[in-house]
Amino acid sequence: STQAKTLFPYTTLFRSSRLREFDGKMAEIGRFCIHPEWRDPDILRLAWGELSRHVEREGIEMLFGCSSFMGTDTHGYEDTFAMLRERHLAPKRWLPRVKAPQVFRFARVLRLRQSDPRAAMAAMPPLLRSYLAMGGWVSDHAVVDAQLGTLHVFTGLEIRAIPPARAKLLRAVAA
């Protein structure tokens, strides 16, 4: 349905059928938006705390969804996409395949480009940066979403991959 497409775009944007082989409980994380003028870090901390409680309470072993880049032009994100290709691609067994009609196949297009880590991190969406710091991974392509004016990369996080120090902090925030 149109509503399902709007609320849960991942299944319409990516072929994620490989995740059916994951032998644990999974949770799809929907959009999380903070008004650009609201810069209070407690907003994101509270969200992570609640998500941590949910993961713990439900025994979730993998989170997945999309991380979005502002705009549909890939210019300015080359270093970020190159870094994603170099360091953060999904394991082959979970790698989502192309489904959407318009994509930027960054792993293929930027295969010879070495990223500038400083430039890559400067252009990285903050939420994606958080997932990656916890051991998250991404698809090898970005979906161009003209309707929302964004580029989406499928993002996954196996809970057991979260570094112990980060997991401890998340549990503290959740308490």
Short mmCIF file of C-alpha atoms in Angstrom, two decimals:
data_model
loop_
_atom_site.label_atom_id
_atom_site.label_comp_id
_atom_site.label_asym_id
_atom_site.label_seq_id
_atom_site.Cartn_x
_atom_site.Cartn_y
_atom_site.Cartn_z
CA SER A 1 0.00 0.00 0.00
CA THR A 2 1.00 3.64 -0.33
CA GLN A 3 1.03 4.02 3.44
CA ALA A 4 3.31 1.02 3.89
CA LYS A 5 5.63 2.40 1.23
CA THR A 6 5.85 5.71 3.06
CA LEU A 7 6.24 4.25 6.54
CA PHE A 8 8.46 1.28 5.70
CA PRO A 9 10.45 2.16 2.58
CA TYR A 10 13.30 -0.32 3.08
CA THR A 11 11.48 -3.27 1.54
CA THR A 12 10.56 -1.16 -1.48
CA LEU A 13 14.04 0.34 -1.86
CA PHE A 14 16.36 -2.61 -1.18
CA ARG A 15 16.33 -6.36 -1.76
CA SER A 16 17.06 -7.44 1.79
CA SER A 17 15.90 -11.06 1.47
CA ARG A 18 19.34 -12.30 2.55
CA LEU A 19 18.51 -11.14 6.07
CA ARG A 20 15.96 -13.98 6.28
CA GLU A 21 18.94 -16.20 7.02
CA PHE A 22 19.79 -14.23 10.17
CA ASP A 23 19.23 -16.54 13.11
CA GLY A 24 17.96 -14.06 15.67
CA LYS A 25 15.35 -11.44 16.44
CA MET A 26 15.50 -8.35 14.28
CA ALA A 27 13.91 -4.91 14.46
CA GLU A 28 13.41 -2.47 11.63
CA ILE A 29 14.13 1.07 12.74
CA GLY A 30 12.06 3.76 11.06
CA ARG A 31 12.86 7.38 10.41
CA PHE A 32 14.18 9.49 13.24
CA CYS A 33 14.19 13.20 12.52
CA ILE A 34 15.21 16.10 14.72
CA HIS A 35 14.30 19.64 13.74
CA PRO A 36 17.49 21.33 12.44
CA GLU A 37 17.14 24.18 14.95
CA TRP A 38 16.97 21.83 17.94
CA ARG A 39 20.56 21.14 18.93
CA ASP A 40 19.99 19.62 22.36
CA PRO A 41 22.12 16.42 22.52
CA ASP A 42 19.72 15.00 25.12
CA ILE A 43 17.13 14.43 22.39
CA LEU A 44 19.32 11.87 20.65
CA ARG A 45 20.55 10.46 23.97
CA LEU A 46 16.95 9.85 25.08
CA ALA A 47 16.15 8.17 21.77
CA TRP A 48 19.19 5.88 22.05
CA GLY A 49 18.25 5.10 25.64
CA GLU A 50 14.72 4.08 24.69
CA LEU A 51 15.97 2.05 21.74
CA SER A 52 18.48 0.32 24.04
CA ARG A 53 15.69 -0.58 26.49
CA HIS A 54 13.61 -2.00 23.64
CA VAL A 55 16.54 -4.07 22.30
CA GLU A 56 17.27 -5.46 25.76
CA ARG A 57 13.64 -6.12 26.66
CA GLU A 58 12.79 -7.85 23.37
CA GLY A 59 16.06 -9.72 22.88
CA ILE A 60 16.76 -8.00 19.56
CA GLU A 61 19.96 -9.20 17.91
CA MET A 62 19.99 -7.00 14.79
CA LEU A 63 18.71 -3.54 13.96
CA PHE A 64 18.26 -2.42 10.37
CA GLY A 65 16.86 0.47 8.40
CA CYS A 66 18.18 3.35 6.32
CA SER A 67 20.54 6.20 6.96
CA SER A 68 19.92 9.25 4.83
CA PHE A 69 22.08 11.91 3.25
CA MET A 70 20.59 15.34 2.52
CA GLY A 71 19.88 15.94 -1.17
CA THR A 72 19.99 13.66 -4.17
CA ASP A 73 23.26 14.91 -5.61
CA THR A 74 26.21 12.68 -4.71
CA HIS A 75 28.67 15.55 -5.21
CA GLY A 76 30.30 16.38 -1.90
CA TYR A 77 29.78 12.88 -0.54
CA GLU A 78 32.46 11.11 -2.58
CA ASP A 79 34.87 10.76 0.35
CA THR A 80 32.08 9.55 2.62
CA PHE A 81 30.90 6.94 0.14
CA ALA A 82 34.50 5.89 -0.53
CA MET A 83 35.01 5.40 3.22
CA LEU A 84 31.81 3.38 3.46
CA ARG A 85 33.10 1.15 0.64
CA GLU A 86 36.56 0.80 2.24
CA ARG A 87 35.51 0.13 5.83
CA HIS A 88 31.80 -0.42 6.34
CA LEU A 89 30.18 -2.58 3.67
CA ALA A 90 27.79 -5.24 4.88
CA PRO A 91 29.15 -8.76 5.13
CA LYS A 92 28.44 -10.54 1.82
CA ARG A 93 25.91 -12.82 3.50
CA TRP A 94 23.74 -9.79 4.50
CA LEU A 95 24.51 -7.38 1.64
CA PRO A 96 21.23 -5.93 0.29
CA ARG A 97 20.82 -5.96 -3.47
CA VAL A 98 19.54 -3.24 -5.75
CA LYS A 99 15.77 -2.97 -6.04
CA ALA A 100 14.97 0.74 -6.48
CA PRO A 101 14.98 2.15 -10.00
CA GLN A 102 17.45 4.95 -9.29
CA VAL A 103 20.60 4.19 -7.31
CA PHE A 104 24.17 5.37 -6.92
CA ARG A 105 26.38 2.27 -6.91
CA PHE A 106 29.14 3.90 -4.88
CA ALA A 107 31.12 0.71 -4.20
CA ARG A 108 31.47 0.17 -7.91
CA VAL A 109 31.79 3.79 -9.06
CA LEU A 110 34.32 4.77 -6.36
CA ARG A 111 36.23 1.47 -6.25
CA LEU A 112 39.55 3.18 -7.05
CA ARG A 113 39.05 6.24 -4.87
CA GLN A 114 40.75 6.42 -1.49
CA SER A 115 38.82 8.48 0.99
CA ASP A 116 40.04 11.50 2.88
CA PRO A 117 38.93 10.47 6.40
CA ARG A 118 38.48 14.05 7.60
CA ALA A 119 36.32 15.01 4.61
CA ALA A 120 34.43 11.72 4.87
CA MET A 121 33.50 12.26 8.50
CA ALA A 122 32.57 15.91 7.93
CA ALA A 123 29.96 14.89 5.35
CA MET A 124 28.75 11.77 7.19
CA PRO A 125 25.21 12.02 8.61
CA PRO A 126 25.47 11.99 12.44
CA LEU A 127 23.11 9.06 12.89
CA LEU A 128 25.09 6.95 10.41
CA ARG A 129 28.29 7.93 12.21
CA SER A 130 26.77 6.57 15.42
CA TYR A 131 25.75 3.26 13.84
CA LEU A 132 29.20 2.81 12.31
CA ALA A 133 30.92 3.55 15.64
CA MET A 134 28.91 0.67 17.08
CA GLY A 135 30.01 -1.75 14.36
CA GLY A 136 27.23 -1.07 11.86
CA TRP A 137 27.46 -1.70 8.14
CA VAL A 138 25.84 -0.41 4.95
CA SER A 139 24.72 -1.48 1.49
CA ASP A 140 27.04 -1.01 -1.48
CA HIS A 141 24.69 1.47 -3.11
CA ALA A 142 22.56 4.45 -2.17
CA VAL A 143 18.96 4.83 -3.27
CA VAL A 144 18.14 8.20 -4.80
CA ASP A 145 14.83 9.26 -3.26
CA ALA A 146 13.62 12.26 -5.27
CA GLN A 147 10.35 12.40 -3.31
CA LEU A 148 12.14 13.02 0.00
CA GLY A 149 15.19 14.71 -1.53
CA THR A 150 17.62 12.25 0.05
CA LEU A 151 20.07 9.44 -0.62
CA HIS A 152 19.47 6.32 1.50
CA VAL A 153 21.96 3.62 2.40
CA PHE A 154 20.66 0.44 3.97
CA THR A 155 22.15 0.23 7.45
CA GLY A 156 22.46 -2.80 9.70
CA LEU A 157 23.82 -3.34 13.18
CA GLU A 158 24.35 -6.70 14.82
CA ILE A 159 23.98 -6.07 18.54
CA ARG A 160 26.84 -8.44 19.42
CA ALA A 161 29.17 -6.23 17.31
CA ILE A 162 28.72 -3.23 19.60
CA PRO A 163 32.01 -2.60 21.42
CA PRO A 164 31.69 -3.38 25.17
CA ALA A 165 32.46 0.20 26.24
CA ARG A 166 29.73 1.58 23.93
CA ALA A 167 27.26 -1.09 25.07
CA LYS A 168 27.93 -0.09 28.68
CA LEU A 169 27.21 3.56 27.87
CA LEU A 170 23.97 2.64 26.08
CA ARG A 171 22.84 0.57 29.06
CA ALA A 172 23.62 3.50 31.37
CA VAL A 173 21.54 5.86 29.21
CA ALA A 174 18.71 3.32 29.17
CA ALA A 175 18.65 2.98 32.96
#
